[in-house]
Amino acid sequence: MEFDSELAGKLAQARALLARCQRVAAFSGAGLSAESGLSTFRDPDPDSLWSRFDPTELASVAGFEANPEGVIDWYNWRRRAHAGVQPNAAHRALASQPRMIQITQNVDNLLEQAGVASQQVYHLHGSILHDRCHNPGCTHRVAVELEAPSTSRACPRCGERMRPAVVWFGENLPQATWNRAQHLCMQLDCLLVVGTSATVYPAAGLIALARQHDSRVIVIDPSTGAAGEQADVYLAGQAGEVLPALLDGFDLASNP
Ligand code: OAD
């Protein structure tokens, strides 16, 4: 892959930075999966989800309680779009680094499909591959069939409605996973930020948290955005092109 001279220079800078690091984690968003064919949320392009749909109706508890069938239908449409989707070169490049924890806002499982061990992936926003009971006191959770997801139905344990196992606006992140992600970001040499607008909190706050604890930050994203503004090295490009070049030949375990 040929890069223009500015990006090539930044890549060399980022590789030199990484060569001095042992504790590196990745923090990703929808841009990581864009080259697999999944829509992002906020890109200016007309395909992005929140330019076509209203998140207050489709990604909030109030929206779900007002129109559960409509919300479930929308997630089931997204699930069909996820069926058969394959990891791209960016997922594979991250998977080539078994010591690197993957903190992700993505609800797909493309990192795992690319070969990242499931305990190495911290899913901050849940999973579109599962349903769970909407009753916070009930832990019932089931895998869904992406090609033929179930329609609205009651929880077989408590009778409350089942819902997608994703985190909606106004809901808490899964507490244990969030604690682990914060703890990790306080101990890093470098945080690799990939394909996120870094606008949704508390997840986006991990970048500032890492910086406050002396981590360097490398950002890969075609748009500078809120993440790029916090970068020590900003790589303006597609994750599927830049990440393989960035991580090629790296083995964090062998860094001094
Ligand atoms: P956004 O859609 O907000 O941001 C996607 C980012 O990916 C943008 O900065 C794009 O420039 C970048 N991007 C697009 N294509 C890319 C590519 N090929 N390589 C690298 N970067 C690329 O998505 P998130 O930041 O993930 O919440 O959004 C955060 C949360 O908002 C999501 O987890 C979701 C949404 O509402 C929930 O589902 C709870």
GROMACS .gro file of C-alpha atoms and ligand atoms in nm:
model
  295
    1MET     CA    1   0.000   0.000   0.000
    2GLU     CA    2   0.138   0.342  -0.103
    3PHE     CA    3   0.062   0.639   0.123
    4ASP     CA    4   0.110   1.007   0.046
    5SER     CA    5   0.424   1.154   0.194
    6GLU     CA    6   0.247   1.323   0.486
    7LEU     CA    7   0.070   1.004   0.596
    8ALA     CA    8   0.385   0.798   0.536
    9GLY     CA    9   0.577   1.035   0.765
   10LYS     CA   10   0.311   1.013   1.037
   11LEU     CA   11   0.307   0.634   1.006
   12ALA     CA   12   0.681   0.623   1.063
   13GLN     CA   13   0.632   0.846   1.369
   14ALA     CA   14   0.356   0.619   1.503
   15ARG     CA   15   0.563   0.304   1.446
   16ALA     CA   16   0.858   0.460   1.631
   17LEU     CA   17   0.625   0.548   1.917
   18LEU     CA   18   0.479   0.195   1.930
   19ALA     CA   19   0.826   0.040   1.926
   20ARG     CA   20   0.885   0.200   2.267
   21CYS     CA   21   0.559   0.070   2.417
   22GLN     CA   22   0.466  -0.245   2.601
   23ARG     CA   23   0.119  -0.167   2.729
   24VAL     CA   24  -0.097  -0.084   2.429
   25ALA     CA   25  -0.475  -0.111   2.398
   26ALA     CA   26  -0.711  -0.026   2.115
   27PHE     CA   27  -1.031   0.176   2.151
   28SER     CA   28  -1.255   0.140   1.848
   29GLY     CA   29  -1.581   0.263   1.706
   30ALA     CA   30  -1.801   0.208   1.404
   31GLY     CA   31  -1.528   0.319   1.158
   32LEU     CA   32  -1.340  -0.004   1.236
   33SER     CA   33  -1.621  -0.204   1.078
   34ALA     CA   34  -1.705   0.041   0.798
   35GLU     CA   35  -1.489  -0.139   0.541
   36SER     CA   36  -1.674  -0.461   0.626
   37GLY     CA   37  -1.987  -0.290   0.495
   38LEU     CA   38  -2.151  -0.186   0.825
   39SER     CA   39  -2.285   0.167   0.846
   40THR     CA   40  -2.135   0.415   1.091
   41PHE     CA   41  -2.358   0.641   1.299
   42ARG     CA   42  -2.246   0.997   1.236
   43ASP     CA   43  -2.046   1.014   0.914
   44PRO     CA   44  -2.164   1.292   0.688
   45ASP     CA   45  -2.239   1.030   0.423
   46PRO     CA   46  -2.612   0.968   0.373
   47ASP     CA   47  -2.583   0.600   0.469
   48SER     CA   48  -2.485   0.671   0.829
   49LEU     CA   49  -2.749   0.551   1.074
   50TRP     CA   50  -2.818   0.869   1.269
   51SER     CA   51  -2.849   1.072   0.949
   52ARG     CA   52  -3.137   0.841   0.848
   53PHE     CA   53  -3.296   0.748   1.181
   54ASP     CA   54  -3.374   0.918   1.512
   55PRO     CA   55  -3.166   0.778   1.800
   56THR     CA   56  -3.413   0.908   2.059
   57GLU     CA   57  -3.678   0.681   1.905
   58LEU     CA   58  -3.454   0.381   1.834
   59ALA     CA   59  -3.179   0.384   2.093
   60SER     CA   60  -3.336   0.492   2.421
   61VAL     CA   61  -3.547   0.324   2.689
   62ALA     CA   62  -3.824   0.580   2.635
   63GLY     CA   63  -3.825   0.503   2.260
   64PHE     CA   64  -3.840   0.128   2.328
   65GLU     CA   65  -4.119   0.158   2.584
   66ALA     CA   66  -4.321   0.381   2.347
   67ASN     CA   67  -4.282   0.151   2.047
   68PRO     CA   68  -4.117  -0.184   2.131
   69GLU     CA   69  -4.216  -0.355   1.804
   70GLY     CA   70  -4.076  -0.069   1.596
   71VAL     CA   71  -3.746  -0.068   1.785
   72ILE     CA   72  -3.711  -0.447   1.762
   73ASP     CA   73  -3.793  -0.439   1.389
   74TRP     CA   74  -3.521  -0.180   1.337
   75TYR     CA   75  -3.260  -0.386   1.526
   76ASN     CA   76  -3.369  -0.694   1.333
   77TRP     CA   77  -3.312  -0.503   1.007
   78ARG     CA   78  -2.962  -0.415   1.132
   79ARG     CA   79  -2.908  -0.776   1.235
   80ARG     CA   80  -2.987  -0.900   0.885
   81ALA     CA   81  -2.731  -0.648   0.757
   82HIS     CA   82  -2.474  -0.801   0.997
   83ALA     CA   83  -2.542  -1.156   0.875
   84GLY     CA   84  -2.252  -1.281   0.666
   85VAL     CA   85  -2.041  -0.969   0.725
   86GLN     CA   86  -1.671  -1.051   0.746
   87PRO     CA   87  -1.385  -0.890   0.939
   88ASN     CA   88  -1.172  -0.655   0.732
   89ALA     CA   89  -0.797  -0.594   0.722
   90ALA     CA   90  -0.819  -0.361   1.023
   91HIS     CA   91  -0.979  -0.627   1.244
   92ARG     CA   92  -0.718  -0.876   1.126
   93ALA     CA   93  -0.431  -0.636   1.200
   94LEU     CA   94  -0.561  -0.585   1.555
   95ALA     CA   95  -0.605  -0.961   1.593
   96SER     CA   96  -0.237  -1.005   1.506
   97GLN     CA   97  -0.155  -0.850   1.847
   98PRO     CA   98  -0.271  -1.105   2.104
   99ARG     CA   99  -0.149  -0.893   2.399
  100MET     CA  100  -0.351  -0.590   2.295
  101ILE     CA  101  -0.684  -0.552   2.476
  102GLN     CA  102  -0.963  -0.437   2.245
  103ILE     CA  103  -1.199  -0.187   2.403
  104THR     CA  104  -1.481  -0.136   2.157
  105GLN     CA  105  -1.805   0.054   2.125
  106ASN     CA  106  -1.906  -0.178   1.843
  107VAL     CA  107  -2.191  -0.420   1.897
  108ASP     CA  108  -2.072  -0.658   1.622
  109ASN     CA  109  -1.833  -0.947   1.689
  110LEU     CA  110  -1.593  -0.889   1.401
  111LEU     CA  111  -1.289  -0.862   1.629
  112GLU     CA  112  -1.367  -1.207   1.768
  113GLN     CA  113  -1.434  -1.337   1.416
  114ALA     CA  114  -1.090  -1.207   1.317
  115GLY     CA  115  -0.937  -1.417   1.593
  116VAL     CA  116  -0.924  -1.194   1.902
  117ALA     CA  117  -0.995  -1.407   2.211
  118SER     CA  118  -1.334  -1.309   2.351
  119GLN     CA  119  -1.191  -1.226   2.696
  120GLN     CA  120  -0.961  -0.973   2.525
  121VAL     CA  121  -1.257  -0.775   2.385
  122TYR     CA  122  -1.429  -0.528   2.618
  123HIS     CA  123  -1.770  -0.452   2.464
  124LEU     CA  124  -1.877  -0.122   2.619
  125HIS     CA  125  -2.206  -0.094   2.428
  126GLY     CA  126  -2.326  -0.454   2.439
  127SER     CA  127  -2.395  -0.696   2.156
  128ILE     CA  128  -2.640  -0.691   1.868
  129LEU     CA  129  -2.596  -1.068   1.848
  130HIS     CA  130  -2.790  -1.116   2.170
  131ASP     CA  131  -3.126  -1.032   2.324
  132ARG     CA  132  -3.175  -0.979   2.693
  133CYS     CA  133  -3.467  -0.928   2.926
  134HIS     CA  134  -3.562  -0.561   2.971
  135ASN     CA  135  -3.623  -0.623   3.343
  136PRO     CA  136  -3.303  -0.506   3.516
  137GLY     CA  137  -3.358  -0.766   3.789
  138CYS     CA  138  -3.365  -1.056   3.540
  139THR     CA  139  -3.045  -1.184   3.380
  140HIS     CA  140  -3.202  -1.385   3.096
  141ARG     CA  141  -2.994  -1.345   2.778
  142VAL     CA  142  -3.000  -1.541   2.452
  143ALA     CA  143  -2.809  -1.545   2.123
  144VAL     CA  144  -3.011  -1.435   1.820
  145GLU     CA  145  -3.005  -1.577   1.472
  146LEU     CA  146  -2.891  -1.283   1.259
  147GLU     CA  147  -3.062  -1.402   0.939
  148ALA     CA  148  -3.393  -1.473   1.113
  149PRO     CA  149  -3.411  -1.284   1.443
  150SER     CA  150  -3.712  -1.328   1.671
  151THR     CA  151  -3.979  -1.060   1.678
  152SER     CA  152  -4.110  -0.899   1.996
  153ARG     CA  153  -4.165  -1.157   2.272
  154ALA     CA  154  -4.184  -1.203   2.647
  155CYS     CA  155  -3.899  -1.324   2.866
  156PRO     CA  156  -3.957  -1.694   2.944
  157ARG     CA  157  -3.829  -1.636   3.299
  158CYS     CA  158  -4.011  -1.326   3.418
  159GLY     CA  159  -4.259  -1.225   3.145
  160GLU     CA  160  -4.106  -0.879   3.082
  161ARG     CA  161  -4.028  -0.797   2.720
  162MET     CA  162  -3.706  -0.918   2.555
  163ARG     CA  163  -3.489  -0.651   2.388
  164PRO     CA  164  -3.157  -0.620   2.206
  165ALA     CA  165  -2.863  -0.658   2.445
  166VAL     CA  166  -2.717  -0.321   2.349
  167VAL     CA  167  -2.667  -0.011   2.562
  168TRP     CA  168  -2.907   0.272   2.485
  169PHE     CA  169  -2.866   0.644   2.545
  170GLY     CA  170  -2.922   0.717   2.912
  171GLU     CA  171  -2.836   0.361   3.022
  172ASN     CA  172  -2.529   0.260   3.219
  173LEU     CA  173  -2.245   0.075   3.053
  174PRO     CA  174  -2.195  -0.284   3.174
  175GLN     CA  175  -2.032  -0.200   3.506
  176ALA     CA  176  -1.762  -0.467   3.530
  177THR     CA  177  -1.647  -0.413   3.171
  178TRP     CA  178  -1.645  -0.037   3.215
  179ASN     CA  179  -1.440  -0.067   3.535
  180ARG     CA  180  -1.186  -0.288   3.360
  181ALA     CA  181  -1.163  -0.048   3.064
  182GLN     CA  182  -1.103   0.253   3.290
  183HIS     CA  183  -0.848   0.066   3.500
  184LEU     CA  184  -0.663  -0.041   3.186
  185CYS     CA  185  -0.657   0.311   3.041
  186MET     CA  186  -0.486   0.434   3.358
  187GLN     CA  187  -0.191   0.203   3.293
  188LEU     CA  188  -0.112   0.234   2.923
  189ASP     CA  189   0.191   0.344   2.728
  190CYS     CA  190  -0.028   0.401   2.422
  191LEU     CA  191  -0.395   0.397   2.330
  192LEU     CA  192  -0.471   0.325   1.967
  193VAL     CA  193  -0.800   0.496   1.879
  194VAL     CA  194  -0.967   0.365   1.564
  195GLY     CA  195  -1.274   0.490   1.379
  196THR     CA  196  -1.470   0.671   1.646
  197SER     CA  197  -1.617   1.020   1.650
  198ALA     CA  198  -1.544   1.015   2.027
  199THR     CA  199  -1.866   1.199   2.097
  200VAL     CA  200  -2.057   0.944   2.305
  201TYR     CA  201  -1.981   0.949   2.676
  202PRO     CA  202  -1.876   0.797   2.903
  203ALA     CA  203  -1.689   0.573   2.651
  204ALA     CA  204  -1.524   0.867   2.471
  205GLY     CA  205  -1.378   0.983   2.803
  206LEU     CA  206  -1.132   0.692   2.794
  207ILE     CA  207  -0.907   0.892   2.561
  208ALA     CA  208  -0.872   1.180   2.808
  209LEU     CA  209  -0.837   0.933   3.094
  210ALA     CA  210  -0.547   0.758   2.922
  211ARG     CA  211  -0.380   1.092   2.848
  212GLN     CA  212  -0.417   1.204   3.209
  213HIS     CA  213  -0.226   0.890   3.304
  214ASP     CA  214   0.061   0.966   3.066
  215SER     CA  215  -0.043   0.741   2.779
  216ARG     CA  216   0.032   0.850   2.425
  217VAL     CA  217  -0.259   0.845   2.181
  218ILE     CA  218  -0.252   0.739   1.816
  219VAL     CA  219  -0.570   0.804   1.620
  220ILE     CA  220  -0.667   0.640   1.290
  221ASP     CA  221  -0.967   0.801   1.124
  222PRO     CA  222  -1.024   0.981   0.794
  223SER     CA  223  -1.185   1.270   0.991
  224THR     CA  224  -0.991   1.453   1.259
  225GLY     CA  225  -1.292   1.491   1.492
  226ALA     CA  226  -1.283   1.491   1.870
  227ALA     CA  227  -1.043   1.195   1.875
  228GLY     CA  228  -0.791   1.344   1.631
  229GLU     CA  229  -0.776   1.659   1.841
  230GLN     CA  230  -0.642   1.453   2.133
  231ALA     CA  231  -0.386   1.260   1.927
  232ASP     CA  232  -0.011   1.263   1.969
  233VAL     CA  233  -0.003   1.112   1.621
  234TYR     CA  234  -0.305   1.143   1.395
  235LEU     CA  235  -0.318   0.910   1.094
  236ALA     CA  236  -0.573   1.039   0.845
  237GLY     CA  237  -0.682   0.728   0.659
  238GLN     CA  238  -0.902   0.422   0.640
  239ALA     CA  239  -0.844   0.174   0.920
  240GLY     CA  240  -0.821  -0.119   0.676
  241GLU     CA  241  -0.529   0.047   0.500
  242VAL     CA  242  -0.349   0.221   0.783
  243LEU     CA  243  -0.369  -0.038   1.065
  244PRO     CA  244  -0.200  -0.321   0.873
  245ALA     CA  245   0.085  -0.084   0.783
  246LEU     CA  246   0.107   0.043   1.141
  247LEU     CA  247   0.115  -0.299   1.307
  248ASP     CA  248   0.305  -0.498   1.046
  249GLY     CA  249   0.595  -0.681   1.210
  250PHE     CA  250   0.505  -0.569   1.562
  251ASP     CA  251   0.508  -0.799   1.858
  252LEU     CA  252   0.441  -0.599   2.171
  253ALA     CA  253   0.582  -0.880   2.381
  254SER     CA  254   0.925  -0.827   2.230
  255ASN     CA  255   0.935  -0.448   2.275
  256PRO     CA  256   1.196  -0.332   2.527
  257OAD     P1  257  -1.955   0.732   1.472
  257OAD     O1  258  -2.040   0.703   1.354
  257OAD     O2  259  -1.998   0.840   1.562
  257OAD     O3  260  -1.809   0.763   1.421
  257OAD     C1  261  -1.747   0.681   1.325
  257OAD     C2  262  -1.608   0.733   1.299
  257OAD     O4  263  -1.547   0.641   1.209
  257OAD     C3  264  -1.602   0.871   1.235
  257OAD     O5  265  -1.506   0.951   1.304
  257OAD     C4  266  -1.557   0.842   1.091
  257OAD     O6  267  -1.475   0.946   1.037
  257OAD     C5  268  -1.476   0.715   1.112
  257OAD     N1  269  -1.461   0.628   0.994
  257OAD     C6  270  -1.544   0.607   0.892
  257OAD     N2  271  -1.494   0.517   0.805
  257OAD     C7  272  -1.374   0.479   0.857
  257OAD     C8  273  -1.272   0.388   0.816
  257OAD     N3  274  -1.283   0.315   0.704
  257OAD     N4  275  -1.161   0.376   0.893
  257OAD     C9  276  -1.148   0.447   1.007
  257OAD     N5  277  -1.241   0.535   1.050
  257OAD    C10  278  -1.352   0.550   0.977
  257OAD     O7  279  -1.938   0.594   1.549
  257OAD     P2  280  -1.891   0.571   1.700
  257OAD     O8  281  -1.791   0.669   1.741
  257OAD     O9  282  -1.863   0.427   1.713
  257OAD    O10  283  -2.386   0.372   2.043
  257OAD    O11  284  -2.027   0.601   1.778
  257OAD    C11  285  -2.031   0.585   1.916
  257OAD    C12  286  -2.164   0.529   1.958
  257OAD    O12  287  -2.269   0.610   1.906
  257OAD    C13  288  -2.194   0.390   1.903
  257OAD    O13  289  -2.138   0.287   1.980
  257OAD    C14  290  -2.343   0.387   1.907
  257OAD    C15  291  -2.376   0.525   1.858
  257OAD    O14  292  -2.498   0.577   1.901
  257OAD    C16  293  -2.462   0.268   2.077
  257OAD    O15  294  -2.500   0.183   1.998
  257OAD    C17  295  -2.497   0.267   2.222
   0.00000   0.00000   0.00000
